[in-house]
PDB file of C-alpha atoms in Angstrom:
ATOM      1  CA  VAL A  28     125.086  90.056  82.986  1.00 43.00           C
ATOM      2  CA  ALA A  29     126.200  92.761  81.162  1.00 48.00           C
ATOM      3  CA  LEU A  30     127.995  96.218  82.746  1.00 51.00           C
ATOM      4  CA  LEU A  31     127.897  99.128  80.522  1.00 51.00           C
ATOM      5  CA  LEU A  32     130.353 102.053  81.532  1.00 52.00           C
ATOM      6  CA  PHE A  33     129.989 105.333  79.445  1.00 53.00           C
ATOM      7  CA  ALA A  34     132.224 108.252  79.870  1.00 55.00           C
ATOM      8  CA  THR A  35     130.998 111.355  78.151  1.00 52.00           C
ATOM      9  CA  SER A  36     132.616 115.004  77.832  1.00 56.00           C
ATOM     10  CA  ASN A  37     131.471 118.338  76.516  1.00 58.00           C
ATOM     11  CA  ALA A  38     127.918 116.799  76.673  1.00 60.00           C
ATOM     12  CA  ALA A  39     128.598 114.468  74.012  1.00 66.00           C
ATOM     13  CA  THR A  40     125.682 112.334  72.367  1.00 72.00           C
ATOM     14  CA  PHE A  41     125.599 108.569  72.343  1.00 73.00           C
ATOM     15  CA  THR A  42     123.359 105.641  71.700  1.00 79.00           C
ATOM     16  CA  ALA A  43     123.540 102.363  73.295  1.00 80.00           C
ATOM     17  CA  GLN A  44     121.672  99.077  72.335  1.00 81.00           C
ATOM     18  CA  VAL A  45     121.437  96.289  74.691  1.00 77.00           C
ATOM     19  CA  ASP A  46     120.271  92.695  73.596  1.00 79.00           C
ATOM     20  CA  LEU A  47     117.987  91.041  76.488  1.00 73.00           C
ATOM     21  CA  SER A  48     116.979  88.185  74.131  1.00 79.00           C
ATOM     22  CA  ASN A  49     119.358  85.777  75.993  1.00 77.00           C
ATOM     23  CA  ILE A  50     117.940  86.329  79.286  1.00 74.00           C
ATOM     24  CA  THR A  51     116.250  83.059  80.807  1.00 76.00           C
ATOM     25  CA  ASN A  52     114.969  84.811  84.019  1.00 72.00           C
ATOM     26  CA  PRO A  53     113.469  88.069  83.365  1.00 71.00           C
ATOM     27  CA  GLU A  54     112.956  88.480  87.692  1.00 77.00           C
ATOM     28  CA  VAL A  55     115.245  90.915  89.002  1.00 75.00           C
ATOM     29  CA  SER A  56     116.222  91.004  92.602  1.00 78.00           C
ATOM     30  CA  LYS A  57     114.442  93.690  94.598  1.00 76.00           C
ATOM     31  CA  TRP A  58     118.222  94.127  96.382  1.00 77.00           C
ATOM     32  CA  ILE A  59     119.269  95.468  93.186  1.00 76.00           C
ATOM     33  CA  PHE A  60     117.671  98.759  92.534  1.00 72.00           C
ATOM     34  CA  GLY A  61     117.954 100.880  95.235  1.00 74.00           C
ATOM     35  CA  MET A  62     118.820 104.720  96.215  1.00 75.00           C
ATOM     36  CA  ASN A  63     120.257 106.447  99.261  1.00 74.00           C
ATOM     37  CA  MET A  64     116.797 108.098 100.382  1.00 71.00           C
ATOM     38  CA  TYR A  65     116.823 111.549 100.888  1.00 60.00           C
ATOM     39  CA  GLN A  66     116.543 113.417 104.307  1.00 54.00           C
ATOM     40  CA  ASP A  67     112.713 114.487 103.834  1.00 62.00           C
ATOM     41  CA  TYR A  68     111.876 110.859 103.059  1.00 63.00           C
ATOM     42  CA  GLY A  69     111.502 110.151 106.906  1.00 58.00           C
ATOM     43  CA  LEU A  70     109.232 112.945 107.580  1.00 66.00           C
ATOM     44  CA  ASN A  71     106.062 111.107 106.040  1.00 66.00           C
ATOM     45  CA  ASN A  72     106.744 112.097 102.209  1.00 70.00           C
ATOM     46  CA  GLU A  73     105.551 109.412 100.183  1.00 73.00           C
ATOM     47  CA  TYR A  74     108.082 107.718  97.932  1.00 74.00           C
ATOM     48  CA  THR A  75     106.562 107.305  94.374  1.00 75.00           C
ATOM     49  CA  GLY A  76     109.777 106.345  92.727  1.00 75.00           C
ATOM     50  CA  ASN A  77     110.437 102.853  90.938  1.00 76.00           C
ATOM     51  CA  TYR A  78     113.301 101.848  93.447  1.00 77.00           C
ATOM     52  CA  THR A  79     112.272  98.749  95.432  1.00 82.00           C
ATOM     53  CA  LEU A  80     114.985  99.522  98.112  1.00 82.00           C
ATOM     54  CA  GLY A  81     115.342 102.430 100.501  1.00 81.00           C
ATOM     55  CA  ARG A  82     118.721 102.997 102.019  1.00 82.00           C
ATOM     56  CA  LEU A  83     119.347 105.270 105.352  1.00 81.00           C
ATOM     57  CA  GLY A  84     123.015 105.537 104.904  1.00 77.00           C
ATOM     58  CA  GLY A  85     126.163 107.299 103.799  1.00 77.00           C
ATOM     59  CA  ASN A  86     129.413 108.733 105.529  1.00 76.00           C
ATOM     60  CA  SER A  87     127.700 110.510 108.512  1.00 74.00           C
ATOM     61  CA  GLN A  88     125.386 107.787 109.086  1.00 80.00           C
ATOM     62  CA  THR A  89     128.611 105.693 109.721  1.00 82.00           C
ATOM     63  CA  ARG A  90     128.706 107.558 112.916  1.00 86.00           C
ATOM     64  CA  PHE A  91     124.908 107.532 113.865  1.00 86.00           C
ATOM     65  CA  ASN A  92     124.145 107.521 117.559  1.00 87.00           C
ATOM     66  CA  PHE A  93     120.755 105.812 117.769  1.00 85.00           C
ATOM     67  CA  THR A  94     120.408 106.964 121.216  1.00 86.00           C
ATOM     68  CA  THR A  95     120.698 110.517 120.764  1.00 88.00           C
ATOM     69  CA  ASN A  96     119.290 110.208 117.079  1.00 87.00           C
ATOM     70  CA  SER A  97     122.229 112.311 115.721  1.00 88.00           C
ATOM     71  CA  ALA A  98     125.213 111.767 113.374  1.00 87.00           C
ATOM     72  CA  ASN A  99     128.684 113.363 113.115  1.00 86.00           C
ATOM     73  CA  SER A 100     129.961 114.340 109.566  1.00 83.00           C
ATOM     74  CA  GLY A 101     133.743 113.175 110.706  1.00 82.00           C
ATOM     75  CA  ASN A 102     136.396 114.285 108.318  1.00 80.00           C
ATOM     76  CA  ASP A 103     133.901 114.877 105.004  1.00 79.00           C
ATOM     77  CA  TYR A 104     132.880 118.044 107.026  1.00 81.00           C
ATOM     78  CA  TYR A 105     134.448 119.712 109.969  1.00 82.00           C
ATOM     79  CA  PHE A 106     133.485 116.691 112.343  1.00 84.00           C
ATOM     80  CA  ILE A 107     130.167 118.400 113.075  1.00 86.00           C
ATOM     81  CA  ASN A 108     127.447 116.649 115.150  1.00 87.00           C
ATOM     82  CA  ASN A 109     123.814 117.007 113.636  1.00 85.00           C
ATOM     83  CA  PRO A 110     120.587 116.068 115.119  1.00 87.00           C
ATOM     84  CA  SER A 111     118.393 113.800 112.702  1.00 83.00           C
ATOM     85  CA  ASP A 112     115.045 115.442 111.502  1.00 79.00           C
ATOM     86  CA  PHE A 113     113.531 111.861 112.110  1.00 80.00           C
ATOM     87  CA  THR A 114     114.386 108.322 113.643  1.00 82.00           C
ATOM     88  CA  TRP A 115     115.616 105.415 111.858  1.00 83.00           C
ATOM     89  CA  GLN A 116     112.441 103.880 113.109  1.00 86.00           C
ATOM     90  CA  GLN A 117     110.174 106.524 111.456  1.00 84.00           C
ATOM     91  CA  PHE A 118     112.329 106.085 108.403  1.00 82.00           C
ATOM     92  CA  TYR A 119     111.912 102.461 108.236  1.00 84.00           C
ATOM     93  CA  GLN A 120     108.123 102.670 108.761  1.00 85.00           C
ATOM     94  CA  GLN A 121     107.883 105.096 105.949  1.00 82.00           C
ATOM     95  CA  ALA A 122     109.804 102.881 103.616  1.00 82.00           C
ATOM     96  CA  ASN A 123     107.637  99.885 104.575  1.00 84.00           C
ATOM     97  CA  GLY A 124     104.531 101.484 103.991  1.00 83.00           C
ATOM     98  CA  ASN A 125     105.765 102.560 100.599  1.00 81.00           C
ATOM     99  CA  GLY A 126     106.442  99.040  99.707  1.00 83.00           C
ATOM    100  CA  LEU A 127     110.499  99.465  99.924  1.00 83.00           C
ATOM    101  CA  ALA A 128     112.911  96.911 101.402  1.00 84.00           C
ATOM    102  CA  PHE A 129     115.074  98.925 103.675  1.00 83.00           C
ATOM    103  CA  TRP A 130     118.743  98.752 104.339  1.00 82.00           C
ATOM    104  CA  THR A 131     120.866 100.909 106.842  1.00 82.00           C
ATOM    105  CA  GLU A 132     124.283 101.017 108.618  1.00 79.00           C
ATOM    106  CA  ILE A 133     125.407  99.892 111.767  1.00 79.00           C
ATOM    107  CA  PRO A 134     127.866 102.033 113.393  1.00 80.00           C
ATOM    108  CA  ALA A 135     131.049  99.922 114.018  1.00 76.00           C
ATOM    109  CA  MET A 136     133.861 102.615 114.077  1.00 73.00           C
ATOM    110  CA  GLY A 137     134.247 102.494 117.913  1.00 76.00           C
ATOM    111  CA  TRP A 138     132.628 106.122 118.132  1.00 81.00           C
ATOM    112  CA  VAL A 139     129.962 108.087 117.255  1.00 85.00           C
ATOM    113  CA  SER A 140     128.194 111.340 117.563  1.00 84.00           C
ATOM    114  CA  SER A 141     128.305 112.643 121.065  1.00 83.00           C
ATOM    115  CA  SER A 142     125.332 115.022 120.779  1.00 84.00           C
ATOM    116  CA  ALA A 143     121.793 115.776 119.267  1.00 85.00           C
ATOM    117  CA  THR A 144     122.811 119.446 119.320  1.00 85.00           C
ATOM    118  CA  LYS A 145     124.638 120.918 116.351  1.00 83.00           C
ATOM    119  CA  GLY A 146     128.449 121.176 117.659  1.00 80.00           C
ATOM    120  CA  TRP A 147     131.838 120.870 116.356  1.00 79.00           C
ATOM    121  CA  SER A 148     134.598 118.146 117.451  1.00 77.00           C
ATOM    122  CA  PHE A 149     137.386 121.011 116.923  1.00 80.00           C
ATOM    123  CA  SER A 150     135.534 124.111 118.237  1.00 82.00           C
ATOM    124  CA  GLN A 151     137.855 127.072 117.372  1.00 84.00           C
ATOM    125  CA  GLN A 152     136.633 128.658 120.619  1.00 85.00           C
ATOM    126  CA  LYS A 153     138.313 126.095 122.341  1.00 86.00           C
ATOM    127  CA  TYR A 154     141.301 124.853 120.018  1.00 87.00           C
ATOM    128  CA  GLY A 155     141.990 128.331 118.299  1.00 88.00           C
ATOM    129  CA  GLN A 156     141.753 129.443 114.624  1.00 85.00           C
ATOM    130  CA  GLN A 157     141.905 126.690 112.121  1.00 84.00           C
ATOM    131  CA  LYS A 158     142.535 126.671 108.416  1.00 85.00           C
ATOM    132  CA  SER A 159     139.072 126.740 107.330  1.00 84.00           C
ATOM    133  CA  ASP A 160     135.637 126.481 108.954  1.00 83.00           C
ATOM    134  CA  GLU A 161     132.119 125.801 107.682  1.00 84.00           C
ATOM    135  CA  CYS A 162     131.737 129.433 106.194  1.00 85.00           C
ATOM    136  CA  THR A 163     135.143 129.829 104.778  1.00 84.00           C
ATOM    137  CA  ASN A 164     134.018 128.588 101.346  1.00 80.00           C
ATOM    138  CA  GLN A 165     130.449 130.109 101.102  1.00 87.00           C
ATOM    139  CA  PRO A 166     129.343 133.399  99.621  1.00 90.00           C
ATOM    140  CA  ASP A 167     129.613 136.403 101.371  1.00 88.00           C
ATOM    141  CA  GLY A 168     126.125 136.931 103.536  1.00 88.00           C
ATOM    142  CA  THR A 169     125.593 133.059 103.711  1.00 88.00           C
ATOM    143  CA  THR A 170     123.686 132.673 107.352  1.00 87.00           C
ATOM    144  CA  TRP A 171     123.328 129.112 107.487  1.00 84.00           C
ATOM    145  CA  CYS A 172     126.944 127.943 108.440  1.00 83.00           C
ATOM    146  CA  ALA A 173     128.299 128.428 111.609  1.00 78.00           C
ATOM    147  CA  GLN A 174     132.217 129.998 111.926  1.00 72.00           C
ATOM    148  CA  ASP A 175     133.097 127.984 114.913  1.00 74.00           C
ATOM    149  CA  ALA A 176     133.034 124.815 112.897  1.00 59.00           C
TER     150      ALA A 176
END
């Protein structure tokens, strides 16, 4: 097994040559090549790529509440509860229908999202002004963010 690491800067050009002539087993486990699936995937959008493993995961999935079908962004993004656009079952069915193996996270942190309604664990309305909120670093005129975050 060879591991190649490349670090480039200033759009440098490089060429790599890998000698595979000594491989005795050309079969690669389907558990090797996968991707963290994009949000719209579970909404019956067919996957047409070359990966063999679909992952429903990420930091917010660590705090996923399967009973409310929502996740919490935690310290990554203002501890915001967000409803999911689809259930993990729909995601699994879509992955399975596209021939992908399925991998997800099971929350084991001791706490999960408390609501399927977008909400904040540290509301400014409740706890007072904070150093920043969801809109702080957005361009003027941004309408999707919520200042109470």
